[in-house]
mmCIF file of C-alpha atoms and ligand atoms in Angstrom:
data_model
loop_
_atom_site.group_PDB
_atom_site.id
_atom_site.type_symbol
_atom_site.label_atom_id
_atom_site.label_comp_id
_atom_site.label_asym_id
_atom_site.label_seq_id
_atom_site.Cartn_x
_atom_site.Cartn_y
_atom_site.Cartn_z
ATOM 1 C CA MET U 98 -3.475 -41.376 -27.178
ATOM 2 C CA LYS U 99 -3.117 -37.852 -28.552
ATOM 3 C CA LEU U 100 -2.852 -35.125 -25.902
ATOM 4 C CA LEU U 101 -3.251 -31.380 -26.164
ATOM 5 C CA VAL U 102 -1.126 -29.938 -23.359
ATOM 6 C CA THR U 103 -1.405 -26.191 -22.787
ATOM 7 C CA GLY U 104 1.284 -24.201 -20.963
ATOM 8 C CA GLY U 105 3.721 -27.038 -21.601
ATOM 9 C CA ALA U 106 6.749 -24.729 -21.856
ATOM 10 C CA GLY U 107 6.410 -23.760 -18.189
ATOM 11 C CA PHE U 108 7.668 -25.523 -15.095
ATOM 12 C CA ILE U 109 5.177 -28.329 -14.385
ATOM 13 C CA GLY U 110 3.875 -28.725 -17.948
ATOM 14 C CA SER U 111 7.360 -29.328 -19.375
ATOM 15 C CA HIS U 112 8.064 -32.037 -16.779
ATOM 16 C CA PHE U 113 4.685 -33.593 -17.585
ATOM 17 C CA ILE U 114 5.346 -33.668 -21.353
ATOM 18 C CA ARG U 115 8.783 -35.229 -20.902
ATOM 19 C CA GLN U 116 7.373 -37.797 -18.479
ATOM 20 C CA VAL U 117 4.484 -38.744 -20.794
ATOM 21 C CA LEU U 118 6.672 -39.147 -23.901
ATOM 22 C CA ARG U 119 9.168 -41.273 -21.946
ATOM 23 C CA LYS U 120 6.495 -43.478 -20.385
ATOM 24 C CA TYR U 121 4.073 -44.011 -23.291
ATOM 25 C CA PRO U 122 5.783 -44.799 -26.625
ATOM 26 C CA SER U 123 2.470 -44.690 -28.521
ATOM 27 C CA TYR U 124 1.371 -41.241 -27.245
ATOM 28 C CA SER U 125 1.751 -37.940 -29.056
ATOM 29 C CA VAL U 126 1.627 -34.445 -27.572
ATOM 30 C CA VAL U 127 0.686 -31.071 -29.018
ATOM 31 C CA ASN U 128 1.995 -28.305 -26.752
ATOM 32 C CA LEU U 129 0.129 -24.995 -27.104
ATOM 33 C CA ASP U 130 1.987 -22.245 -25.259
ATOM 34 C CA LYS U 131 2.052 -18.450 -25.536
ATOM 35 C CA LEU U 132 5.659 -18.263 -24.287
ATOM 36 C CA THR U 133 5.059 -15.562 -21.720
ATOM 37 C CA TYR U 134 7.987 -14.582 -19.472
ATOM 38 C CA ALA U 135 7.453 -17.984 -17.756
ATOM 39 C CA GLY U 136 7.501 -20.151 -20.898
ATOM 40 C CA ASN U 137 10.904 -21.478 -21.924
ATOM 41 C CA LEU U 138 11.513 -23.881 -24.804
ATOM 42 C CA GLU U 139 14.850 -24.819 -23.199
ATOM 43 C CA ASN U 140 12.710 -26.935 -20.857
ATOM 44 C CA LEU U 141 11.728 -29.116 -23.826
ATOM 45 C CA ARG U 142 15.103 -29.639 -25.555
ATOM 46 C CA GLU U 143 14.900 -33.364 -24.760
ATOM 47 C CA VAL U 144 11.742 -33.828 -26.863
ATOM 48 C CA GLU U 145 11.875 -31.079 -29.499
ATOM 49 C CA ARG U 146 13.014 -33.488 -32.240
ATOM 50 C CA ASP U 147 10.699 -36.300 -31.179
ATOM 51 C CA PRO U 148 8.233 -36.870 -34.058
ATOM 52 C CA ARG U 149 5.500 -37.481 -31.464
ATOM 53 C CA TYR U 150 5.894 -33.906 -30.149
ATOM 54 C CA GLN U 151 4.567 -30.742 -31.775
ATOM 55 C CA PHE U 152 4.847 -27.166 -30.513
ATOM 56 C CA VAL U 153 2.169 -24.585 -31.354
ATOM 57 C CA HIS U 154 2.959 -21.003 -30.377
ATOM 58 C CA GLY U 155 -0.218 -19.256 -29.290
ATOM 59 C CA ASP U 156 -2.689 -18.084 -26.700
ATOM 60 C CA ILE U 157 -5.348 -20.329 -25.124
ATOM 61 C CA CYS U 158 -7.708 -17.338 -25.423
ATOM 62 C CA ASP U 159 -7.450 -17.557 -29.234
ATOM 63 C CA ARG U 160 -10.518 -19.703 -29.862
ATOM 64 C CA ALA U 161 -9.854 -20.475 -33.530
ATOM 65 C CA LEU U 162 -6.285 -21.549 -32.810
ATOM 66 C CA VAL U 163 -7.373 -23.641 -29.816
ATOM 67 C CA ARG U 164 -9.961 -25.465 -31.903
ATOM 68 C CA GLU U 165 -7.352 -26.182 -34.570
ATOM 69 C CA ALA U 166 -4.782 -27.421 -32.035
ATOM 70 C CA ALA U 167 -7.339 -29.551 -30.180
ATOM 71 C CA ARG U 168 -8.815 -31.281 -33.223
ATOM 72 C CA GLY U 169 -8.407 -35.073 -32.971
ATOM 73 C CA SER U 170 -7.172 -34.983 -29.342
ATOM 74 C CA ASP U 171 -8.167 -37.695 -26.896
ATOM 75 C CA ALA U 172 -7.581 -35.384 -23.937
ATOM 76 C CA VAL U 173 -6.746 -31.792 -23.005
ATOM 77 C CA VAL U 174 -4.500 -31.103 -20.015
ATOM 78 C CA ASN U 175 -4.544 -27.413 -19.117
ATOM 79 C CA PHE U 176 -1.442 -26.114 -17.324
ATOM 80 C CA ALA U 177 -1.507 -22.672 -18.998
ATOM 81 C CA ALA U 178 -1.878 -19.907 -16.444
ATOM 82 C CA GLU U 179 -0.444 -16.789 -14.982
ATOM 83 C CA SER U 180 0.869 -18.480 -11.865
ATOM 84 C CA HIS U 181 2.598 -16.062 -9.488
ATOM 85 C CA VAL U 182 0.750 -14.504 -6.537
ATOM 86 C CA ASP U 183 3.027 -11.437 -6.267
ATOM 87 C CA ARG U 184 2.469 -10.541 -9.917
ATOM 88 C CA SER U 185 -1.295 -10.899 -9.468
ATOM 89 C CA ILE U 186 -1.132 -8.382 -6.624
ATOM 90 C CA LEU U 187 0.503 -5.886 -8.995
ATOM 91 C CA GLY U 188 -2.293 -6.396 -11.559
ATOM 92 C CA ALA U 189 -5.068 -8.961 -12.023
ATOM 93 C CA GLY U 190 -5.812 -8.370 -15.731
ATOM 94 C CA GLU U 191 -3.645 -11.075 -17.333
ATOM 95 C CA PHE U 192 -4.709 -13.547 -14.631
ATOM 96 C CA LEU U 193 -8.368 -13.080 -15.457
ATOM 97 C CA LYS U 194 -7.707 -13.320 -19.189
ATOM 98 C CA THR U 195 -5.587 -16.461 -19.196
ATOM 99 C CA ASP U 196 -6.759 -18.306 -16.099
ATOM 100 C CA VAL U 197 -10.506 -17.663 -16.537
ATOM 101 C CA LEU U 198 -11.232 -16.738 -20.163
ATOM 102 C CA GLY U 199 -8.505 -19.057 -21.447
ATOM 103 C CA THR U 200 -10.051 -21.947 -19.514
ATOM 104 C CA ALA U 201 -13.477 -21.057 -20.977
ATOM 105 C CA SER U 202 -12.006 -21.137 -24.476
ATOM 106 C CA LEU U 203 -10.505 -24.601 -23.882
ATOM 107 C CA LEU U 204 -13.722 -25.955 -22.372
ATOM 108 C CA ASP U 205 -15.758 -24.759 -25.354
ATOM 109 C CA ALA U 206 -13.324 -26.345 -27.802
ATOM 110 C CA ALA U 207 -13.411 -29.624 -25.842
ATOM 111 C CA ARG U 208 -17.194 -29.520 -25.928
ATOM 112 C CA GLU U 209 -17.514 -28.681 -29.625
ATOM 113 C CA LEU U 210 -14.983 -31.330 -30.629
ATOM 114 C CA ARG U 211 -16.378 -33.896 -28.164
ATOM 115 C CA ILE U 212 -12.970 -34.494 -26.616
ATOM 116 C CA PRO U 213 -13.393 -37.413 -24.210
ATOM 117 C CA ARG U 214 -11.317 -36.012 -21.328
ATOM 118 C CA TYR U 215 -10.381 -32.562 -19.979
ATOM 119 C CA VAL U 216 -7.989 -32.176 -17.030
ATOM 120 C CA GLN U 217 -7.716 -28.792 -15.293
ATOM 121 C CA ILE U 218 -4.528 -28.214 -13.297
ATOM 122 C CA SER U 219 -5.497 -26.228 -10.226
ATOM 123 C CA THR U 220 -4.065 -25.372 -6.857
ATOM 124 C CA ASP U 221 -4.576 -25.737 -3.092
ATOM 125 C CA GLU U 222 -4.640 -21.924 -2.972
ATOM 126 C CA VAL U 223 -8.309 -21.892 -4.057
ATOM 127 C CA TYR U 224 -9.291 -23.012 -0.529
ATOM 128 C CA GLY U 225 -7.546 -20.009 1.025
ATOM 129 C CA SER U 226 -5.665 -20.178 4.306
ATOM 130 C CA VAL U 227 -6.260 -23.303 6.397
ATOM 131 C CA ASP U 228 -5.760 -22.578 10.105
ATOM 132 C CA ARG U 229 -6.216 -26.103 11.412
ATOM 133 C CA GLY U 230 -6.475 -29.614 9.996
ATOM 134 C CA ALA U 231 -6.618 -30.294 6.263
ATOM 135 C CA VAL U 232 -9.236 -29.497 3.609
ATOM 136 C CA ARG U 233 -11.129 -32.021 1.518
ATOM 137 C CA GLU U 234 -12.231 -31.454 -2.067
ATOM 138 C CA GLU U 235 -15.750 -30.367 -0.967
ATOM 139 C CA ALA U 236 -14.450 -27.510 1.213
ATOM 140 C CA PRO U 237 -15.678 -24.033 0.272
ATOM 141 C CA LEU U 238 -13.423 -21.949 -1.962
ATOM 142 C CA ARG U 239 -12.108 -18.861 -0.168
ATOM 143 C CA PRO U 240 -9.306 -17.486 -2.353
ATOM 144 C CA SER U 241 -7.305 -14.619 -0.845
ATOM 145 C CA ASN U 242 -5.475 -13.016 -3.772
ATOM 146 C CA PRO U 243 -6.164 -12.284 -7.454
ATOM 147 C CA TYR U 244 -4.197 -15.364 -8.584
ATOM 148 C CA SER U 245 -6.110 -17.813 -6.399
ATOM 149 C CA ALA U 246 -9.395 -16.021 -7.140
ATOM 150 C CA SER U 247 -8.811 -16.467 -10.879
ATOM 151 C CA LYS U 248 -7.930 -20.155 -10.395
ATOM 152 C CA ALA U 249 -11.033 -20.650 -8.236
ATOM 153 C CA ALA U 250 -13.193 -19.009 -10.919
ATOM 154 C CA ALA U 251 -11.709 -21.388 -13.491
ATOM 155 C CA ASP U 252 -12.423 -24.405 -11.244
ATOM 156 C CA LEU U 253 -16.052 -23.363 -10.835
ATOM 157 C CA LEU U 254 -16.413 -22.986 -14.578
ATOM 158 C CA VAL U 255 -14.875 -26.411 -15.203
ATOM 159 C CA SER U 256 -17.271 -28.005 -12.700
ATOM 160 C CA ALA U 257 -20.190 -26.121 -14.281
ATOM 161 C CA TYR U 258 -19.345 -27.715 -17.660
ATOM 162 C CA TRP U 259 -19.713 -31.109 -15.996
ATOM 163 C CA THR U 260 -23.035 -30.226 -14.388
ATOM 164 C CA THR U 261 -24.479 -28.445 -17.430
ATOM 165 C CA TYR U 262 -23.064 -30.355 -20.394
ATOM 166 C CA ARG U 263 -21.589 -33.528 -18.857
ATOM 167 C CA LEU U 264 -18.267 -32.561 -20.427
ATOM 168 C CA PRO U 265 -15.964 -35.225 -18.904
ATOM 169 C CA VAL U 266 -13.767 -32.923 -16.821
ATOM 170 C CA LEU U 267 -11.374 -33.625 -13.961
ATOM 171 C CA ILE U 268 -9.580 -31.182 -11.666
ATOM 172 C CA THR U 269 -6.346 -31.681 -9.741
ATOM 173 C CA ARG U 270 -5.535 -29.264 -6.905
ATOM 174 C CA SER U 271 -1.939 -29.617 -5.868
ATOM 175 C CA SER U 272 0.126 -28.023 -3.155
ATOM 176 C CA ASN U 273 3.313 -25.988 -3.817
ATOM 177 C CA ASN U 274 5.527 -27.704 -6.390
ATOM 178 C CA PHE U 275 9.302 -27.484 -6.496
ATOM 179 C CA GLY U 276 12.072 -28.984 -8.607
ATOM 180 C CA PRO U 277 14.333 -28.227 -11.594
ATOM 181 C CA ASN U 278 13.169 -25.707 -14.240
ATOM 182 C CA GLN U 279 11.002 -23.615 -11.911
ATOM 183 C CA TYR U 280 11.061 -19.919 -12.784
ATOM 184 C CA PRO U 281 13.167 -18.068 -10.199
ATOM 185 C CA GLU U 282 10.347 -15.856 -8.930
ATOM 186 C CA LYS U 283 8.886 -18.674 -6.786
ATOM 187 C CA VAL U 284 10.418 -18.926 -3.352
ATOM 188 C CA ILE U 285 12.615 -22.049 -3.677
ATOM 189 C CA PRO U 286 14.407 -21.193 -6.959
ATOM 190 C CA LEU U 287 14.508 -17.474 -5.991
ATOM 191 C CA PHE U 288 16.241 -18.246 -2.711
ATOM 192 C CA ILE U 289 18.615 -20.828 -4.221
ATOM 193 C CA THR U 290 19.735 -18.510 -7.030
ATOM 194 C CA ASN U 291 19.972 -15.440 -4.777
ATOM 195 C CA ALA U 292 22.107 -17.413 -2.331
ATOM 196 C CA LEU U 293 24.330 -18.651 -5.166
ATOM 197 C CA GLU U 294 24.882 -14.966 -6.042
ATOM 198 C CA ASP U 295 25.375 -13.995 -2.363
ATOM 199 C CA ARG U 296 22.325 -11.749 -2.594
ATOM 200 C CA PRO U 297 19.742 -11.325 0.211
ATOM 201 C CA LEU U 298 16.844 -13.766 0.576
ATOM 202 C CA PRO U 299 13.694 -11.598 1.059
ATOM 203 C CA LEU U 300 11.627 -13.476 3.647
ATOM 204 C CA TYR U 301 8.088 -12.116 3.946
ATOM 205 C CA GLY U 302 6.629 -11.120 7.321
ATOM 206 C CA ASP U 303 7.598 -13.270 10.295
ATOM 207 C CA GLY U 304 8.688 -16.176 8.053
ATOM 208 C CA ARG U 305 6.277 -18.540 9.851
ATOM 209 C CA ASN U 306 3.858 -19.122 6.942
ATOM 210 C CA VAL U 307 3.502 -22.800 6.127
ATOM 211 C CA ARG U 308 3.464 -24.427 2.698
ATOM 212 C CA ASP U 309 3.046 -28.127 1.874
ATOM 213 C CA TRP U 310 5.836 -29.008 -0.579
ATOM 214 C CA LEU U 311 5.410 -31.483 -3.430
ATOM 215 C CA PHE U 312 8.196 -32.563 -5.791
ATOM 216 C CA VAL U 313 7.172 -31.768 -9.367
ATOM 217 C CA LEU U 314 7.602 -35.354 -10.620
ATOM 218 C CA ASP U 315 5.198 -36.584 -7.942
ATOM 219 C CA ASN U 316 2.601 -34.075 -9.134
ATOM 220 C CA CYS U 317 3.124 -35.222 -12.748
ATOM 221 C CA ALA U 318 2.553 -38.834 -11.650
ATOM 222 C CA ALA U 319 -0.694 -37.777 -9.939
ATOM 223 C CA ILE U 320 -1.866 -35.916 -13.059
ATOM 224 C CA ASP U 321 -1.034 -38.978 -15.168
ATOM 225 C CA LEU U 322 -3.126 -41.142 -12.823
ATOM 226 C CA VAL U 323 -6.090 -38.754 -12.830
ATOM 227 C CA LEU U 324 -5.912 -38.437 -16.622
ATOM 228 C CA HIS U 325 -6.147 -42.222 -17.022
ATOM 229 C CA GLN U 326 -8.136 -43.369 -13.998
ATOM 230 C CA GLY U 327 -9.930 -40.358 -12.545
ATOM 231 C CA VAL U 328 -13.718 -40.298 -12.429
ATOM 232 C CA PRO U 329 -15.218 -37.568 -14.673
ATOM 233 C CA GLY U 330 -16.669 -34.647 -12.734
ATOM 234 C CA GLU U 331 -14.361 -35.293 -9.767
ATOM 235 C CA ILE U 332 -11.742 -33.109 -8.077
ATOM 236 C CA TYR U 333 -8.526 -34.573 -6.619
ATOM 237 C CA ASN U 334 -6.313 -32.921 -3.993
ATOM 238 C CA VAL U 335 -2.605 -33.686 -4.490
ATOM 239 C CA GLY U 336 -0.433 -32.829 -1.485
ATOM 240 C CA GLY U 337 3.173 -33.561 -0.600
ATOM 241 C CA ASP U 338 2.446 -34.344 3.063
ATOM 242 C CA THR U 339 5.391 -32.089 3.932
ATOM 243 C CA GLU U 340 4.436 -28.936 5.833
ATOM 244 C CA VAL U 341 7.365 -26.567 6.266
ATOM 245 C CA GLU U 342 7.574 -23.044 7.703
ATOM 246 C CA ASN U 343 9.247 -20.609 5.311
ATOM 247 C CA ILE U 344 12.019 -19.798 7.786
ATOM 248 C CA VAL U 345 12.834 -23.502 8.180
ATOM 249 C CA LEU U 346 12.863 -23.951 4.392
ATOM 250 C CA THR U 347 15.131 -20.899 4.001
ATOM 251 C CA ARG U 348 17.647 -22.214 6.550
ATOM 252 C CA GLN U 349 17.596 -25.630 4.869
ATOM 253 C CA ILE U 350 18.434 -24.075 1.469
ATOM 254 C CA LEU U 351 21.288 -22.044 2.963
ATOM 255 C CA ARG U 352 22.657 -25.134 4.722
ATOM 256 C CA LEU U 353 22.608 -27.137 1.480
ATOM 257 C CA LEU U 354 24.561 -24.358 -0.248
ATOM 258 C CA GLY U 355 26.956 -23.727 2.640
ATOM 259 C CA LYS U 356 25.841 -20.074 2.786
ATOM 260 C CA PRO U 357 25.405 -17.940 5.952
ATOM 261 C CA GLU U 358 22.032 -17.158 7.568
ATOM 262 C CA SER U 359 23.011 -13.486 7.461
ATOM 263 C CA LEU U 360 21.723 -13.565 3.867
ATOM 264 C CA ILE U 361 18.156 -13.779 5.234
ATOM 265 C CA GLN U 362 16.481 -10.386 4.966
ATOM 266 C CA SER U 363 13.117 -9.817 6.645
ATOM 267 C CA VAL U 364 10.882 -7.749 4.359
ATOM 268 C CA ALA U 365 7.324 -6.432 4.581
ATOM 269 C CA ASP U 366 4.682 -9.136 4.351
ATOM 270 C CA ARG U 367 2.799 -9.939 1.140
ATOM 271 C CA PRO U 368 -0.699 -8.378 1.304
ATOM 272 C CA GLY U 369 -3.353 -11.046 1.937
ATOM 273 C CA HIS U 370 -0.605 -13.605 2.641
ATOM 274 C CA ASP U 371 -2.182 -17.013 3.340
ATOM 275 C CA ARG U 372 -0.819 -18.415 6.590
ATOM 276 C CA ARG U 373 -1.007 -22.100 5.815
ATOM 277 C CA TYR U 374 -2.160 -24.577 3.177
ATOM 278 C CA ALA U 375 -3.000 -28.206 3.987
ATOM 279 C CA LEU U 376 -4.785 -30.783 1.855
ATOM 280 C CA ASP U 377 -6.618 -33.970 2.783
ATOM 281 C CA CYS U 378 -5.484 -36.386 0.040
ATOM 282 C CA HIS U 379 -7.437 -39.537 0.948
ATOM 283 C CA LYS U 380 -9.253 -39.475 -2.366
ATOM 284 C CA ILE U 381 -6.231 -39.660 -4.689
ATOM 285 C CA ARG U 382 -4.467 -42.039 -2.314
ATOM 286 C CA ALA U 383 -7.426 -44.393 -2.705
ATOM 287 C CA VAL U 384 -6.788 -44.419 -6.466
ATOM 288 C CA GLY U 385 -3.212 -45.529 -5.762
ATOM 289 C CA TRP U 386 -1.018 -42.401 -5.632
ATOM 290 C CA LYS U 387 1.337 -41.167 -2.964
ATOM 291 C CA PRO U 388 4.442 -38.963 -3.191
ATOM 292 C CA ALA U 389 7.488 -41.066 -4.056
ATOM 293 C CA HIS U 390 10.155 -38.444 -3.290
ATOM 294 C CA GLU U 391 11.347 -37.565 0.196
ATOM 295 C CA PHE U 392 11.436 -33.778 0.707
ATOM 296 C CA GLY U 393 15.041 -33.413 1.953
ATOM 297 C CA ALA U 394 16.506 -35.496 -0.869
ATOM 298 C CA ALA U 395 14.358 -33.785 -3.510
ATOM 299 C CA LEU U 396 15.342 -30.339 -2.216
ATOM 300 C CA ALA U 397 19.016 -31.329 -2.348
ATOM 301 C CA GLU U 398 18.515 -32.567 -5.926
ATOM 302 C CA THR U 399 16.824 -29.264 -6.822
ATOM 303 C CA VAL U 400 19.649 -27.214 -5.296
ATOM 304 C CA ARG U 401 22.151 -29.315 -7.263
ATOM 305 C CA TRP U 402 20.230 -28.686 -10.502
ATOM 306 C CA TYR U 403 20.329 -24.884 -10.076
ATOM 307 C CA ARG U 404 24.016 -25.059 -9.157
ATOM 308 C CA GLU U 405 24.736 -27.014 -12.352
ATOM 309 C CA HIS U 406 22.415 -25.052 -14.670
ATOM 310 C CA GLU U 407 23.468 -21.439 -14.326
ATOM 311 C CA ALA U 408 23.096 -21.079 -18.096
ATOM 312 C CA TRP U 409 19.363 -21.700 -17.602
ATOM 313 C CA TRP U 410 18.664 -19.139 -14.879
ATOM 314 C CA ARG U 411 21.289 -16.408 -15.216
ATOM 315 C CA PRO U 412 19.823 -14.889 -18.406
ATOM 316 C CA ILE U 413 16.369 -14.864 -16.767
ATOM 317 C CA LYS U 414 17.592 -13.048 -13.670
ATOM 318 C CA SER U 415 19.639 -10.463 -15.531
ATOM 319 C CA GLY U 416 16.745 -9.320 -17.765
ATOM 320 C CA GLU U 417 13.129 -8.380 -17.227
ATOM 321 C CA PHE U 418 13.072 -10.142 -13.871
ATOM 322 C CA LYS U 419 15.187 -7.479 -12.168
ATOM 323 C CA THR U 420 12.895 -4.708 -13.358
ATOM 324 C CA TYR U 421 9.917 -6.565 -11.941
ATOM 325 C CA TYR U 422 11.438 -7.019 -8.517
ATOM 326 C CA GLY U 423 12.772 -3.452 -8.517
ATOM 327 C CA LYS U 424 9.205 -2.252 -9.025
ATOM 328 C CA GLN U 425 7.798 -4.533 -6.376
ATOM 329 C CA TYR U 426 10.242 -3.518 -3.682
ATOM 330 C CA ALA U 427 10.128 0.161 -4.585
ATOM 331 C CA ASP U 428 6.424 0.010 -3.701
ATOM 332 C CA ARG U 429 7.157 -1.024 -0.119
HETATM 333 P P1 NAD L 764 4.523 -21.506 -15.096
HETATM 334 O O1 NAD L 764 4.227 -20.064 -14.784
HETATM 335 O O2 NAD L 764 5.905 -22.026 -14.905
HETATM 336 O O3 NAD L 764 4.103 -21.835 -16.602
HETATM 337 C C1 NAD L 764 2.932 -21.361 -17.184
HETATM 338 C C2 NAD L 764 3.022 -21.643 -18.677
HETATM 339 O O4 NAD L 764 1.791 -21.216 -19.281
HETATM 340 C C3 NAD L 764 4.143 -20.895 -19.400
HETATM 341 O O5 NAD L 764 4.811 -21.759 -20.292
HETATM 342 C C4 NAD L 764 3.414 -19.789 -20.147
HETATM 343 O O6 NAD L 764 4.083 -19.374 -21.323
HETATM 344 C C5 NAD L 764 2.087 -20.467 -20.455
HETATM 345 N N1 NAD L 764 0.993 -19.494 -20.658
HETATM 346 C C6 NAD L 764 0.666 -18.440 -19.889
HETATM 347 N N2 NAD L 764 -0.389 -17.779 -20.411
HETATM 348 C C7 NAD L 764 -0.744 -18.465 -21.536
HETATM 349 C C8 NAD L 764 -1.774 -18.301 -22.501
HETATM 350 N N3 NAD L 764 -2.643 -17.288 -22.425
HETATM 351 N N4 NAD L 764 -1.861 -19.193 -23.515
HETATM 352 C C9 NAD L 764 -0.967 -20.226 -23.614
HETATM 353 N N5 NAD L 764 0.023 -20.417 -22.733
HETATM 354 C C10 NAD L 764 0.138 -19.558 -21.703
HETATM 355 O O7 NAD L 764 3.468 -22.308 -14.216
HETATM 356 P P2 NAD L 764 3.638 -23.693 -13.429
HETATM 357 O O8 NAD L 764 4.244 -23.433 -12.114
HETATM 358 O O9 NAD L 764 4.218 -24.706 -14.338
HETATM 359 O O10 NAD L 764 2.101 -24.025 -13.166
HETATM 360 C C11 NAD L 764 1.337 -24.754 -14.138
HETATM 361 C C12 NAD L 764 -0.092 -24.874 -13.643
HETATM 362 O O11 NAD L 764 -0.107 -25.509 -12.366
HETATM 363 C C13 NAD L 764 -0.792 -23.527 -13.451
HETATM 364 O O12 NAD L 764 -2.122 -23.666 -13.894
HETATM 365 C C14 NAD L 764 -0.747 -23.304 -11.958
HETATM 366 O O13 NAD L 764 -1.847 -22.531 -11.521
HETATM 367 C C15 NAD L 764 -0.812 -24.727 -11.437
HETATM 368 N N6 NAD L 764 -0.176 -24.956 -10.124
HETATM 369 C C16 NAD L 764 1.124 -24.590 -9.915
HETATM 370 C C17 NAD L 764 1.710 -24.860 -8.684
HETATM 371 C C18 NAD L 764 3.153 -24.518 -8.412
HETATM 372 O O14 NAD L 764 3.597 -24.668 -7.265
HETATM 373 N N7 NAD L 764 3.924 -24.080 -9.377
HETATM 374 C C19 NAD L 764 0.974 -25.482 -7.669
HETATM 375 C C20 NAD L 764 -0.359 -25.839 -7.934
HETATM 376 C C21 NAD L 764 -0.917 -25.578 -9.165
HETATM 377 P P1 TYD L 765 5.575 -18.663 -3.628
HETATM 378 O O1 TYD L 765 6.717 -19.472 -4.117
HETATM 379 O O2 TYD L 765 5.319 -17.324 -4.246
HETATM 380 O O3 TYD L 765 4.291 -19.593 -3.698
HETATM 381 P P2 TYD L 765 2.789 -19.334 -3.126
HETATM 382 O O4 TYD L 765 2.643 -17.935 -2.718
HETATM 383 O O5 TYD L 765 2.006 -19.632 -4.338
HETATM 384 O O6 TYD L 765 2.629 -20.311 -2.022
HETATM 385 O O7 TYD L 765 5.754 -18.431 -2.065
HETATM 386 C C1 TYD L 765 5.880 -19.507 -1.169
HETATM 387 C C2 TYD L 765 5.977 -18.934 0.246
HETATM 388 O O8 TYD L 765 7.196 -18.176 0.344
HETATM 389 C C3 TYD L 765 4.857 -17.966 0.574
HETATM 390 O O9 TYD L 765 4.493 -18.119 1.932
HETATM 391 C C4 TYD L 765 5.468 -16.600 0.339
HETATM 392 C C5 TYD L 765 6.925 -16.814 0.698
HETATM 393 N N1 TYD L 765 7.884 -15.964 -0.046
HETATM 394 C C6 TYD L 765 8.828 -15.192 0.654
HETATM 395 O O10 TYD L 765 8.905 -15.204 1.887
HETATM 396 N N2 TYD L 765 9.695 -14.419 -0.085
HETATM 397 C C7 TYD L 765 9.650 -14.374 -1.458
HETATM 398 O O11 TYD L 765 10.455 -13.630 -2.070
HETATM 399 C C8 TYD L 765 8.676 -15.178 -2.145
HETATM 400 C C9 TYD L 765 8.594 -15.160 -3.648
HETATM 401 C C10 TYD L 765 7.816 -15.953 -1.396
#
């Protein structure tokens, strides 16, 4: 099988590419990535010399390039996105371009080239905040912020290509991922690396917001399953079955690092901050998937990775990243 993976230099996409090339000796992967601030070819060192792997530097909005990269593919797996809620609050433009128009460009290429499978990587955030219980795939989309609104728009477009053209699409909507190689703007790697530097951990609002945490390798296994066994036109929720309040998560990280709770700094809440996400995952469980990693052990493994890979994250945090956070906090 020949796969076109987009956004494969980012966090989840790079784990997925490494997992696929390890698991399927006969597969090849073309990775099309723009290398935004979040793309990092260090994440792909393990495969860069593998003859089955090819990197194409470019934008999923570039229709001619996408068509070229997709030619001869058996499937497209689209991870490429602007992915951080706080950045989307500062400006929605790039989110609309990449997450919506970029998805449209990929769908059109898949249609023109008659690619037999298209997998869209989406998020539980499209459902908006879930006060009680857990949402199924048919639940209405009620995104709260520009990031989740752009992902919801992309999902609707993907589904419309099934209804209108019978393009064989599939969508996975996963909960919050964590693990090695995650850009240190997302809460887990931000808090681990801040704590390692004895810097404050900015906890939004009352710290009682709930996220359902999923280890990145478990999400990659779910995407693999949906790619091979999912029913075209269907959407699959992928949750970690691990709901944790942010304050509890923060204390757990500090405990693992042997750092004091005095590092926790309460800061103003994120505007439009979703209180809780929770997915009903009966559908993907019926296909044979469940998370294989226990949260506590996976978090400890993640903390260990950041401790042992300072060369990966220190350059990121000393550059553009600081400017971004300086701007964000100056606004408060
Ligand atoms: P990431 O921000 O780490 O990586 C995104 C990648 O996409 C980067 O390599 C970046 O260079 C690339 N990219 C961005 N714009 C591009 C463009 N226009 N053309 C080509 N490449 C481009 O993101 P991630 O955390 O790995 O998330 C991957 C996907 O999974 C996203 O679609 C995201 O919405 C979804 N998702 C993420 C999570 C999570 O917790 N991280 C949870 C659910 C769903
Ligand atoms: P984040 O990692 O940005 O993921 P998402 O918003 O997509 O769920 O945030 C996870 C939770 O952590 C969310 O409730 C917001 C909170 N958070 C903080 O309290 N402080 C921070 O500095 C960040 C980045 C997030």
